[in-house]
PDB file of C-alpha atoms in Angstrom:
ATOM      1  CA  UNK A 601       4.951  -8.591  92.534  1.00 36.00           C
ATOM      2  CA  UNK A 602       6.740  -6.014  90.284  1.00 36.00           C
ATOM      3  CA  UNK A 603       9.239  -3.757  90.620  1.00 35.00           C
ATOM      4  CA  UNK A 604      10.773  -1.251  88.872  1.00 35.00           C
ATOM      5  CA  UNK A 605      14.162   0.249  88.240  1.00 33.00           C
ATOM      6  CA  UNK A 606      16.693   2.026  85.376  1.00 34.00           C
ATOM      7  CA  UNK A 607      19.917  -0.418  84.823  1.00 40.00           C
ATOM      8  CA  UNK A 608      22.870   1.353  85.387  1.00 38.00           C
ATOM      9  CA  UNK A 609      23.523   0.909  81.427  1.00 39.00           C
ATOM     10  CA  UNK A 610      20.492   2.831  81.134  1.00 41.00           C
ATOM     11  CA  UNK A 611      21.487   5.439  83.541  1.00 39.00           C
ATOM     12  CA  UNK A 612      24.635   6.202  81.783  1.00 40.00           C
ATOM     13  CA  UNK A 613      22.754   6.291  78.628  1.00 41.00           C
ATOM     14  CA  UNK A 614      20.073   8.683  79.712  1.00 39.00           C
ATOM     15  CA  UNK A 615      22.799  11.182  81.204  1.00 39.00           C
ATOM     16  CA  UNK A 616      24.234  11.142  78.534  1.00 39.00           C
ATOM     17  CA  UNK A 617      21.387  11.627  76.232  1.00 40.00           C
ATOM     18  CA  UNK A 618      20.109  14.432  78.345  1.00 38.00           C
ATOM     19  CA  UNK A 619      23.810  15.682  78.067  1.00 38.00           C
ATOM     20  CA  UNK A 620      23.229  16.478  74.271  1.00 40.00           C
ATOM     21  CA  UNK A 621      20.120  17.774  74.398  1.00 40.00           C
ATOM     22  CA  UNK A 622      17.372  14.973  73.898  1.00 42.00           C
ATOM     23  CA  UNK A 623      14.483  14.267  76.334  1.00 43.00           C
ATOM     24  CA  UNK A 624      14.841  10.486  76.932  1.00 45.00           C
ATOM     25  CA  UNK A 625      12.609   8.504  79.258  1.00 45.00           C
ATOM     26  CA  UNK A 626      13.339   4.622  80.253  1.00 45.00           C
ATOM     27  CA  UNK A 627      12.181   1.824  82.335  1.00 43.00           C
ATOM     28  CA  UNK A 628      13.074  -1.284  82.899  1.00 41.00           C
ATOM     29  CA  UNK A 629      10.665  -3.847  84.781  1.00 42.00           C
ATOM     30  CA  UNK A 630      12.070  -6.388  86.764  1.00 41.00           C
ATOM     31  CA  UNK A 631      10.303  -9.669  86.576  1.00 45.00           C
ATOM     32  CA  UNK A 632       9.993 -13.108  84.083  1.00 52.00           C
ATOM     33  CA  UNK A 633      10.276 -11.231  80.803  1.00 58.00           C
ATOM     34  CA  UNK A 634      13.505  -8.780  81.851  1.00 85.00           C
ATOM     35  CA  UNK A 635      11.943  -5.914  79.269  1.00 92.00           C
ATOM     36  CA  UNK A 636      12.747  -2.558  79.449  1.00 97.00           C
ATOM     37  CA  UNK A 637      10.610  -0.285  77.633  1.00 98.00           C
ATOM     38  CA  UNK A 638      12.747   3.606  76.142  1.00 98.00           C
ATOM     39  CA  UNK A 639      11.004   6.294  74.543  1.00 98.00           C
ATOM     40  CA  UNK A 640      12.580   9.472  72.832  1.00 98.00           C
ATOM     41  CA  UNK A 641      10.771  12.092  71.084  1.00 98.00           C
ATOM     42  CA  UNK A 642      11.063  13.450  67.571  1.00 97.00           C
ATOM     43  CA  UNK A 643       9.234  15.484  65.246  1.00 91.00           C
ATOM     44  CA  UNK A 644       6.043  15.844  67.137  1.00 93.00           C
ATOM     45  CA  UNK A 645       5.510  12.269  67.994  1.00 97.00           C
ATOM     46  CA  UNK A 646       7.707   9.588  70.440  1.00 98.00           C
ATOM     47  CA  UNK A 647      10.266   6.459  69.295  1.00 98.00           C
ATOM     48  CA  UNK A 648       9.256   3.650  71.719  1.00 98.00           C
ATOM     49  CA  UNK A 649      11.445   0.735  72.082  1.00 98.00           C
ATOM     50  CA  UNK A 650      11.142  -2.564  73.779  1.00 98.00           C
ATOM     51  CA  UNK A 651      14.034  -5.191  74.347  1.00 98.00           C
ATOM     52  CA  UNK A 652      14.784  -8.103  76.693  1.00 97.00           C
ATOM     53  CA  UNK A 653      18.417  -7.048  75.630  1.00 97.00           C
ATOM     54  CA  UNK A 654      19.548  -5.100  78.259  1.00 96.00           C
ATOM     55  CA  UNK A 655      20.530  -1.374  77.226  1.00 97.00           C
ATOM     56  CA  UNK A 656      19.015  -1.926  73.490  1.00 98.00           C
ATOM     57  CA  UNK A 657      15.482  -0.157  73.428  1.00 98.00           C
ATOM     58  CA  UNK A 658      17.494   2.638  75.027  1.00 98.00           C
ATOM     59  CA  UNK A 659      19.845   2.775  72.978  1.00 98.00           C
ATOM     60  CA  UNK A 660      17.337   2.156  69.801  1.00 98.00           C
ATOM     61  CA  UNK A 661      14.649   4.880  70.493  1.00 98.00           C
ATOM     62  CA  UNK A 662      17.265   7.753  71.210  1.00 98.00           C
ATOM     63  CA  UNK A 663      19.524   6.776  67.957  1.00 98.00           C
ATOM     64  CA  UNK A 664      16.664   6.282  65.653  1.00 98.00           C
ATOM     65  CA  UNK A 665      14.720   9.647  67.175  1.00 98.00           C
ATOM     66  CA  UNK A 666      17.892  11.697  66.418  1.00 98.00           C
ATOM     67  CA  UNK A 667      18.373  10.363  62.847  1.00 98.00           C
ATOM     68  CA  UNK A 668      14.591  11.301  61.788  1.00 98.00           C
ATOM     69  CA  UNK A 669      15.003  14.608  64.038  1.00 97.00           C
ATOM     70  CA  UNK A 670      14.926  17.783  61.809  1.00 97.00           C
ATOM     71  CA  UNK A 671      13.918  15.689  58.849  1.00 97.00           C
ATOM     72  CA  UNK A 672      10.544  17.690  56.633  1.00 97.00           C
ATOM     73  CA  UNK A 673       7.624  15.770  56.207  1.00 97.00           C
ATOM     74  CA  UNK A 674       6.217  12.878  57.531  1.00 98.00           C
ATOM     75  CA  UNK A 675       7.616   9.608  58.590  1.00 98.00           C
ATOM     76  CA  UNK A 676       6.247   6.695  60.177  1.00 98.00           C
ATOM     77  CA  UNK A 677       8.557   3.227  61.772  1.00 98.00           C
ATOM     78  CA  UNK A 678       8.257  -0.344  63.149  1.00 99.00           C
ATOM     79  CA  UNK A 679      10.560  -2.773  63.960  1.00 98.00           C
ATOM     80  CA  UNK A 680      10.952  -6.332  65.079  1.00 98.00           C
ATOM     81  CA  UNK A 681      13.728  -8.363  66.205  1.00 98.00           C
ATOM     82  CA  UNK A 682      13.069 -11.755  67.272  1.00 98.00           C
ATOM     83  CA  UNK A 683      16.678 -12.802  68.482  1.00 97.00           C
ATOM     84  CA  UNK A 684      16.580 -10.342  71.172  1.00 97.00           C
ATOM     85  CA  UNK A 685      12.734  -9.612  70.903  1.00 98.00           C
ATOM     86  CA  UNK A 686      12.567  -6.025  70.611  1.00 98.00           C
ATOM     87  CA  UNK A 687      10.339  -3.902  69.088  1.00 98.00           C
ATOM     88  CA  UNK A 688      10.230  -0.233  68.334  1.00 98.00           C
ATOM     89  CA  UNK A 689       7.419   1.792  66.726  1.00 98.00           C
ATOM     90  CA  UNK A 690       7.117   5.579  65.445  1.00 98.00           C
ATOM     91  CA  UNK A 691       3.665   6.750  64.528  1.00 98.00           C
ATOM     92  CA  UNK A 692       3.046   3.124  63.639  1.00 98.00           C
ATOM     93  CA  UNK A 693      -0.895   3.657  63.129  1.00 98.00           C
ATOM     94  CA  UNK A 694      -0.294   7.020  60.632  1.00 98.00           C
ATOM     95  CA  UNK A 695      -2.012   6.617  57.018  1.00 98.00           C
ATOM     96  CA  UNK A 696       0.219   7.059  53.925  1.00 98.00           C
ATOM     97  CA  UNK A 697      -0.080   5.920  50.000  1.00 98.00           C
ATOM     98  CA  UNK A 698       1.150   2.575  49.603  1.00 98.00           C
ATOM     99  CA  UNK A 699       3.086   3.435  46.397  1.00 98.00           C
ATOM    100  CA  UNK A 700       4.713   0.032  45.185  1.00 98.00           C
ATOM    101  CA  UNK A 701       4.937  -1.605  48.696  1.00 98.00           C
ATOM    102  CA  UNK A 702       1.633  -2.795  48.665  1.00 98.00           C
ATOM    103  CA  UNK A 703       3.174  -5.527  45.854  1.00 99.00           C
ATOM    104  CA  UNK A 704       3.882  -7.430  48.778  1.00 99.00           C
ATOM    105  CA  UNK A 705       0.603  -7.702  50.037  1.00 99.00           C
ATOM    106  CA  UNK A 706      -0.394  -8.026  46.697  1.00 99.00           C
ATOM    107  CA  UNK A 707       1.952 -11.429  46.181  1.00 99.00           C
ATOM    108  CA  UNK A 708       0.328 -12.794  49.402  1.00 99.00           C
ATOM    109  CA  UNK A 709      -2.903 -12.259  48.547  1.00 99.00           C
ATOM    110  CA  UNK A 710      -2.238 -14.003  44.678  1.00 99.00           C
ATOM    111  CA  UNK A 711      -0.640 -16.800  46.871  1.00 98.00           C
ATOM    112  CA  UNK A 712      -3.008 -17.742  49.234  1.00 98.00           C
ATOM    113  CA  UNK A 713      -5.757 -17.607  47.052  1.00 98.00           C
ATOM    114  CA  UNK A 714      -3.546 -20.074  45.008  1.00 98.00           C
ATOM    115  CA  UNK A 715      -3.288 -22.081  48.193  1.00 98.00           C
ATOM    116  CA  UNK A 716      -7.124 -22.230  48.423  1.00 98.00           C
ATOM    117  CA  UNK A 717      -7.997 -23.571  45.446  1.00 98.00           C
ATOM    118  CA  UNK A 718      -5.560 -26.371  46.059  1.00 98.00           C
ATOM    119  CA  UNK A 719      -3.249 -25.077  42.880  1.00 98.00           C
ATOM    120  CA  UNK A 720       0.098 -23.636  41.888  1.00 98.00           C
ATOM    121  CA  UNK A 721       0.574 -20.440  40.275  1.00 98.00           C
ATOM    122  CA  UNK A 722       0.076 -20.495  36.590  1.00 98.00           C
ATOM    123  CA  UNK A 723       3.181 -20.063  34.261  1.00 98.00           C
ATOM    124  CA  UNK A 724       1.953 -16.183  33.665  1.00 98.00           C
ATOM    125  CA  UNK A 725       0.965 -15.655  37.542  1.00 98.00           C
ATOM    126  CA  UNK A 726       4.372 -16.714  38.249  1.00 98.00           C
ATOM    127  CA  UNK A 727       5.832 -14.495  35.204  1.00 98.00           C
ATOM    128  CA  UNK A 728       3.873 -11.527  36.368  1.00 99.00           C
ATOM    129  CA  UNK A 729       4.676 -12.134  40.108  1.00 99.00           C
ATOM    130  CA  UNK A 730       8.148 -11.884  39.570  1.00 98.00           C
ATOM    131  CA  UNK A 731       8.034  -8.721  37.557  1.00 98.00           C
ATOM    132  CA  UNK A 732       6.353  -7.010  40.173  1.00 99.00           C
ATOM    133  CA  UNK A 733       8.525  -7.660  43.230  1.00 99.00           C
ATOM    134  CA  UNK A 734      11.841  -7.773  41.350  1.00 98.00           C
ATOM    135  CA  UNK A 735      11.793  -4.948  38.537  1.00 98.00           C
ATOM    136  CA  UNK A 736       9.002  -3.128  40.714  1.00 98.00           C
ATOM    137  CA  UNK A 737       6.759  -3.717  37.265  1.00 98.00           C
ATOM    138  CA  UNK A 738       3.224  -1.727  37.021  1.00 98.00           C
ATOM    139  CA  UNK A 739       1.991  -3.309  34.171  1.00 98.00           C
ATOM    140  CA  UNK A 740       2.497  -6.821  36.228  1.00 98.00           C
ATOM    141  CA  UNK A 741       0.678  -5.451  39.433  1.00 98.00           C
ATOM    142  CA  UNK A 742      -1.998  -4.084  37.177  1.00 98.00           C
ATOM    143  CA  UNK A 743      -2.630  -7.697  36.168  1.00 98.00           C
ATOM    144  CA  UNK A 744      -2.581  -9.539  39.260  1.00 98.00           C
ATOM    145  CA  UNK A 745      -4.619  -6.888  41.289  1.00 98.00           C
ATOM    146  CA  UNK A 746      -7.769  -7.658  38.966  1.00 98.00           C
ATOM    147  CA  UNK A 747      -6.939 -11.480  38.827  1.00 98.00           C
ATOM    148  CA  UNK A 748      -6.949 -11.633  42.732  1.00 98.00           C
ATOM    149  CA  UNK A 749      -9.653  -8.936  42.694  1.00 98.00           C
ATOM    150  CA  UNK A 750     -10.532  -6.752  45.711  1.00 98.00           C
ATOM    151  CA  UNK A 751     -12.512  -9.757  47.551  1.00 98.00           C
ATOM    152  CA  UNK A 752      -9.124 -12.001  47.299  1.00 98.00           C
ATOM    153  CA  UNK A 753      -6.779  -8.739  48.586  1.00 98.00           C
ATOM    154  CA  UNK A 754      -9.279  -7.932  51.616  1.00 98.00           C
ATOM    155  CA  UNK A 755      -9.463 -11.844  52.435  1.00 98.00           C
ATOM    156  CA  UNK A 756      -6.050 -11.840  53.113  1.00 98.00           C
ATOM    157  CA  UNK A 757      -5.854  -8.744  54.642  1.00 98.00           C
ATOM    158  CA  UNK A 758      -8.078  -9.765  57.001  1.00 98.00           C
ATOM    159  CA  UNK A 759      -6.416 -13.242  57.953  1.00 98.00           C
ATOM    160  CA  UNK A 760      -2.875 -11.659  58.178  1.00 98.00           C
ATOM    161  CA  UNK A 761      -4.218  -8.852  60.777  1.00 98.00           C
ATOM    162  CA  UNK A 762      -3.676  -6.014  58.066  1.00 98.00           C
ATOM    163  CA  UNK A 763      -6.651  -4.529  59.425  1.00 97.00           C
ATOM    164  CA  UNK A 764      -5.845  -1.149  58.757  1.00 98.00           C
ATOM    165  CA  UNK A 765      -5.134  -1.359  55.411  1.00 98.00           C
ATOM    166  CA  UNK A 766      -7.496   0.104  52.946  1.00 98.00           C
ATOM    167  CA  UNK A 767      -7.427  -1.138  49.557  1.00 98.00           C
ATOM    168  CA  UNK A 768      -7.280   1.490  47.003  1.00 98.00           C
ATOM    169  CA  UNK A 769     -10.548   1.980  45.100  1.00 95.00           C
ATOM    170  CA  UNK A 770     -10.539   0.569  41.893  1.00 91.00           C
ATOM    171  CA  UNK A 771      -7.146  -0.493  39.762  1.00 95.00           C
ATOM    172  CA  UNK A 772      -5.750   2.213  42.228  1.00 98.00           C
ATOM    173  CA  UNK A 773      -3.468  -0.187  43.773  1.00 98.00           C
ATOM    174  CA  UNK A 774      -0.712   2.507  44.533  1.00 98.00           C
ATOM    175  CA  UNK A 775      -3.488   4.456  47.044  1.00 98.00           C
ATOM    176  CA  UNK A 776      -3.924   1.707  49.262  1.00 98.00           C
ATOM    177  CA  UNK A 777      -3.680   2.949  52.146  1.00 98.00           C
ATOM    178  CA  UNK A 778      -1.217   1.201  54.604  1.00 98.00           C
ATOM    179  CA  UNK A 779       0.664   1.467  58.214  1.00 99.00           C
ATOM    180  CA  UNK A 780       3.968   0.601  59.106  1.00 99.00           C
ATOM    181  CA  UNK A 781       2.278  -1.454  61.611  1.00 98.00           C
ATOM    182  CA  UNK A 782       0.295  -3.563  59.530  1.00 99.00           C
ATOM    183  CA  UNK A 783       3.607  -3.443  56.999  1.00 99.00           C
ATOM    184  CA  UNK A 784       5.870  -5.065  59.934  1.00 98.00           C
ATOM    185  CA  UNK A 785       2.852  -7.315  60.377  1.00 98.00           C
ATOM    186  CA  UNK A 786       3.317  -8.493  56.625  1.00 99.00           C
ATOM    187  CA  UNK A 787       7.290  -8.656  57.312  1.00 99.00           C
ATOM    188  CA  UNK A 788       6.318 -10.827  60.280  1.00 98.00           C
ATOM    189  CA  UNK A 789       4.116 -13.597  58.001  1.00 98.00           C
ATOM    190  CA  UNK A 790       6.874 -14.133  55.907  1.00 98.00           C
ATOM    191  CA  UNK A 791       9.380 -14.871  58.402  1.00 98.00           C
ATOM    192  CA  UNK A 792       7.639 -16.947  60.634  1.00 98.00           C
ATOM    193  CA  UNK A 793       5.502 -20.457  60.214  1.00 98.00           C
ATOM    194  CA  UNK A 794       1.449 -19.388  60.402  1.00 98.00           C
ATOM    195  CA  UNK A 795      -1.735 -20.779  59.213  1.00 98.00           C
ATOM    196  CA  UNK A 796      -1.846 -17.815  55.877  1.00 98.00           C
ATOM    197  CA  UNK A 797       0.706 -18.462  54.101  1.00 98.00           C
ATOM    198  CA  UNK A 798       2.550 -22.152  53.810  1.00 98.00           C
ATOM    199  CA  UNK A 799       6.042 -22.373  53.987  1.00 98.00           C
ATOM    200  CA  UNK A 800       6.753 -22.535  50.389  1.00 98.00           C
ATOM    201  CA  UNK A 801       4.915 -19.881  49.635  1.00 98.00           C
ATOM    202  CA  UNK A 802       6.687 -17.796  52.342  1.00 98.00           C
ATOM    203  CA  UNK A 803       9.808 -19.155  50.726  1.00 98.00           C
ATOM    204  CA  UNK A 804       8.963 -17.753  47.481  1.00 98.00           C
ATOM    205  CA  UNK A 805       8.122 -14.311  48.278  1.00 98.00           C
ATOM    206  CA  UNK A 806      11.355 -13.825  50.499  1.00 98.00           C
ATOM    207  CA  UNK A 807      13.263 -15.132  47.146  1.00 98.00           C
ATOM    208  CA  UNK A 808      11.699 -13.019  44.856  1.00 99.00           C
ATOM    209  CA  UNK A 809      12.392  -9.903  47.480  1.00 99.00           C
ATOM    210  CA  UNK A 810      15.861 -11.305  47.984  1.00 98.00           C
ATOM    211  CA  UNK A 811      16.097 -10.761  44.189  1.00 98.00           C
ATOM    212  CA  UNK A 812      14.969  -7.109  43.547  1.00 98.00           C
ATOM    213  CA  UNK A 813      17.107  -5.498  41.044  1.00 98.00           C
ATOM    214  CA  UNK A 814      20.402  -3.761  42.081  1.00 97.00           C
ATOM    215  CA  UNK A 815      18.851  -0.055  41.919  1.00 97.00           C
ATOM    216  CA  UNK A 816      16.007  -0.754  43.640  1.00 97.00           C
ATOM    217  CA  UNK A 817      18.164  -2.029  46.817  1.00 97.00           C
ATOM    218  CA  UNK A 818      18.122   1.513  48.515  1.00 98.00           C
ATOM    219  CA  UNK A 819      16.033   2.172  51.893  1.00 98.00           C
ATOM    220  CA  UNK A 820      16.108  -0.612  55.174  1.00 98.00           C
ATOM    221  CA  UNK A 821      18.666  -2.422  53.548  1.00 98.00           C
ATOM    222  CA  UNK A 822      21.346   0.355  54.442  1.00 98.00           C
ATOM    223  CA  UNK A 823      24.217  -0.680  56.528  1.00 98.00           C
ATOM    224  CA  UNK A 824      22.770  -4.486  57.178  1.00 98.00           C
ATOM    225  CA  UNK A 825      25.188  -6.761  58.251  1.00 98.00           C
ATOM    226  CA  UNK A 826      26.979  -8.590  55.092  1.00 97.00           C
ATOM    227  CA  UNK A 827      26.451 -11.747  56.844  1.00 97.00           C
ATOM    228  CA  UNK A 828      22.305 -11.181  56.333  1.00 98.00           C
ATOM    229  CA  UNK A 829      19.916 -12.309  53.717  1.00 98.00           C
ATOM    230  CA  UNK A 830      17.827  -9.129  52.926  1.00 98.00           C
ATOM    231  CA  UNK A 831      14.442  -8.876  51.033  1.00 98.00           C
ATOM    232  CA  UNK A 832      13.504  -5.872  50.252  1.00 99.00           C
ATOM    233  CA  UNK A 833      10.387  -3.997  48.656  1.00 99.00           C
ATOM    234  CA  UNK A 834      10.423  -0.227  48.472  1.00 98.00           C
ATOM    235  CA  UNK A 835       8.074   2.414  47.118  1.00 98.00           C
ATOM    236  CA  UNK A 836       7.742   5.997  45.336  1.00 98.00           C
ATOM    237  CA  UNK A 837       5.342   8.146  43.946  1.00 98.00           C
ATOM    238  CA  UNK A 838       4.605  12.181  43.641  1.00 98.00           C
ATOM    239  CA  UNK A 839       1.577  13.827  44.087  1.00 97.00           C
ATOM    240  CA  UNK A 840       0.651  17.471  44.253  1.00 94.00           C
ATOM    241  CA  UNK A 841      -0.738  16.848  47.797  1.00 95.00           C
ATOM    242  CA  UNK A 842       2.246  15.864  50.440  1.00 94.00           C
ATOM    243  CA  UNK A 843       5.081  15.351  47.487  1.00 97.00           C
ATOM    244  CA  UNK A 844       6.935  12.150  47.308  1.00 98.00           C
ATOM    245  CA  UNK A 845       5.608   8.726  49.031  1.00 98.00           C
ATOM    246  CA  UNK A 846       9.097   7.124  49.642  1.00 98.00           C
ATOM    247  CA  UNK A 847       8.576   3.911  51.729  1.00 98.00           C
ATOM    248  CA  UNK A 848      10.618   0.876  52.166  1.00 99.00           C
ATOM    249  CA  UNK A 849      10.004  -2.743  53.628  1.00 99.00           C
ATOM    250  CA  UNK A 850      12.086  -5.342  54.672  1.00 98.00           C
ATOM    251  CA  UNK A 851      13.515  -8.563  56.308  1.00 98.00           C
ATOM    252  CA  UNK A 852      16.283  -9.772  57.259  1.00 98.00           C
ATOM    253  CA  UNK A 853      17.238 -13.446  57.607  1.00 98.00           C
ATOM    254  CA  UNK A 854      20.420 -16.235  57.770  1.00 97.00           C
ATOM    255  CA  UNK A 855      23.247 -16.875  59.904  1.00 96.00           C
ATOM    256  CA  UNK A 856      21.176 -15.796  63.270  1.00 96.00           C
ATOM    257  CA  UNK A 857      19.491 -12.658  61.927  1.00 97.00           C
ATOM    258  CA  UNK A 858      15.714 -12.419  62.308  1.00 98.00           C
ATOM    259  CA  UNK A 859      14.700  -9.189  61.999  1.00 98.00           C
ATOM    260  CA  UNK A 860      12.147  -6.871  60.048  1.00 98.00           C
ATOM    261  CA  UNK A 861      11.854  -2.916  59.402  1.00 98.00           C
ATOM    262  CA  UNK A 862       9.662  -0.502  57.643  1.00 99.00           C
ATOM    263  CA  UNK A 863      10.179   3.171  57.264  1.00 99.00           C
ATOM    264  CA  UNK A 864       6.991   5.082  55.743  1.00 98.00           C
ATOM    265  CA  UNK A 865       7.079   8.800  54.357  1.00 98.00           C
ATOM    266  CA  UNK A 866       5.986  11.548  52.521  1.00 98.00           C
ATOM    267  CA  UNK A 867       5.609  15.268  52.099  1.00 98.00           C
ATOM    268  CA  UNK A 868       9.628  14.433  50.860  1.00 98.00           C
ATOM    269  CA  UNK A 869      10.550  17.622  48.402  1.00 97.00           C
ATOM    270  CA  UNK A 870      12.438  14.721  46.170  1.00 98.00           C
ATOM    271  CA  UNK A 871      12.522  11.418  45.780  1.00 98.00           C
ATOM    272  CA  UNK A 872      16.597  10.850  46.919  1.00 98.00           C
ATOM    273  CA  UNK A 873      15.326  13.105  49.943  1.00 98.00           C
ATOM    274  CA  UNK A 874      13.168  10.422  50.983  1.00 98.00           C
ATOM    275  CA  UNK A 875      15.282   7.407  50.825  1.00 98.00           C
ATOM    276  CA  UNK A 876      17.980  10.010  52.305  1.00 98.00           C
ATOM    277  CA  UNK A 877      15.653   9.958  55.492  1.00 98.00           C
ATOM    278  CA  UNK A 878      14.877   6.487  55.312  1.00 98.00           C
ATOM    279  CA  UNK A 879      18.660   5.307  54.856  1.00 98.00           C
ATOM    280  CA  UNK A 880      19.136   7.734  58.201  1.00 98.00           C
ATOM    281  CA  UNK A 881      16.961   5.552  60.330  1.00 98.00           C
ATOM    282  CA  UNK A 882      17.637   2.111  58.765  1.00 98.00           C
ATOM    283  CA  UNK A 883      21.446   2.618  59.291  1.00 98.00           C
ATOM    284  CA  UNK A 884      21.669   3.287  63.243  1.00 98.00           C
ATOM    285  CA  UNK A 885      19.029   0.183  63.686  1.00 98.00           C
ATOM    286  CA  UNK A 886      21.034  -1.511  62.003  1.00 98.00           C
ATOM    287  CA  UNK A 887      24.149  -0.583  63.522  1.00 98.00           C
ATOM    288  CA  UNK A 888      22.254  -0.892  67.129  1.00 98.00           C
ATOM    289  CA  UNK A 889      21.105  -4.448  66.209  1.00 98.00           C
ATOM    290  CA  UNK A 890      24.435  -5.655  64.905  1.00 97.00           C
ATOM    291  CA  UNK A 891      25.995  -4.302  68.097  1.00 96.00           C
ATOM    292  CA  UNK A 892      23.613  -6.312  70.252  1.00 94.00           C
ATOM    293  CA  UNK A 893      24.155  -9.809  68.230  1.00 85.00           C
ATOM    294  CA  UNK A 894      27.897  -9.367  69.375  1.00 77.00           C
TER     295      UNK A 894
END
């Protein structure tokens, strides 16, 4: 039988959170798994956090909904953490652009259909693969998305549980539509052993991400832990409708880190507004999950 109760971390965390203003809810179930669930709201919508580290998805949900509070636009989050399995989500099933993020689906996709026909990726593939996760190269992902073709991108969308991804129509590759769930999903494949993708190939997109050039670094990567291996993938584009698309995907790996994040937005009046916003919620989960390693 269950039961449930607030820790007394939580407690003190919840007065205090009240104390400043913010409506904060938490629970903590008693029982095998030792989760506690928080949720804090923000902009319209809830942060919900789940941890088996006691005090965390408290802590999580109210830092993270104050950093995105007051921000304009639209923003959507997921996170995983496997050391001390906790989650947190933020309008996780909202629709945005994919911009240049949806490379990384894009990679998969080139690799598993590689992996099907029993062969390695051609000297070009391989050329045009790495131009298109490290330099962020159009020209690249313009190639790739008709040599997969939309069959090859929806096969794989469909065995890595993307399924609420919608490719975009055409060469439109930067209108995909994506989630951050489905995004964390992605981060998830290539961090963990499956049946999509084999272990090389995982090993080969988290290099090439690992090896994005120096001003592309910006977004989830902000305040990680030096001691972490971070791949990265992040995305921009304007349009008259909803301004700047600024989105940013991640993982982070090595020396006891296991952890992924994705922060979605748009309707941002600048680009540097968006990765302002972003940077605002990847730095307190990052602070939060470096606190919780100690």
């Amino acid at each position: 039988m269950h039961t449930s109760r607030i820790s007394r971390w939580a407690r003190r965390g919840l007065v205090a959170a009240v104390a400043g203003g913010s409506l904060l809810t938490a629970l903590e179930t008693a029982g095998p798994a030792m989760a506690s669930t928080a949720s804090s709201p923000t902009g319209g919508s809830t942060v919900v956090c789940t941890s088996k580290k006691p005090g965390l998805a408290l802590q999580l949900s109210h830092d993270i909904a104050a950093a995105l509070e007051g921000r304009k636009g639209r923003s959507a989050l997921a996170v995983y953490d496997r050391t001390t399995e906790t989650t947190c989500r933020f309008q996780g099933g909202t629709h945005f652009d994919s911009a240049s993020v949806v490379k990384v689906t894009v990679l998969g996709a080139l690799l598993r259909q590689a992996g099907e026909a029993h062969r390695h990726l051609t000297p070009q593939e391989a050329r045009w693969a790495t131009a298109m996760i490290t330099k962020s190269d159009n020209a690249a992902t313009d190639a790739l998305w008709r040599r997969v073709g939309l069959p090859g991108i929806k096969r794989f969308l469909d065995l890595a549980q993307m399924r609420h991804t919608v490719p975009g129509k055409g060469g439109a590759w930067g209108l995909t539509q994506i989630t951050a769930d489905d995004e964390l999903a992605l981060m998830r494949l290539l961090t963990s052993p499956n049946t999509v993708l084999t272990p090389s190939d995982r090993a080969y997109a988290l290099d090439l991400m690992h090896r994005v050039e120096p001003d592309q670094q910006w977004g989830v990567p902000a305040g990680a832990p030096a001691s972490a291996t971070v791949h990265v993938k992040n995305g921009w584009l304007p349009r008259k409708t909803n301004g700047w698309r600024v989105h940013s995907v991640g993982a982070f790996t090595g020396n006891g880190h296991d952890y992924g994040m994705v922060v979605l937005s748009h309707g941002n009046r600048t680009m540097d507004y968006g990765v302002a916003t972003i940077e605002a919620a990847a730095r307190v989960i990052q602070r939060d999950l470096t606190a919780a390693e100690v």
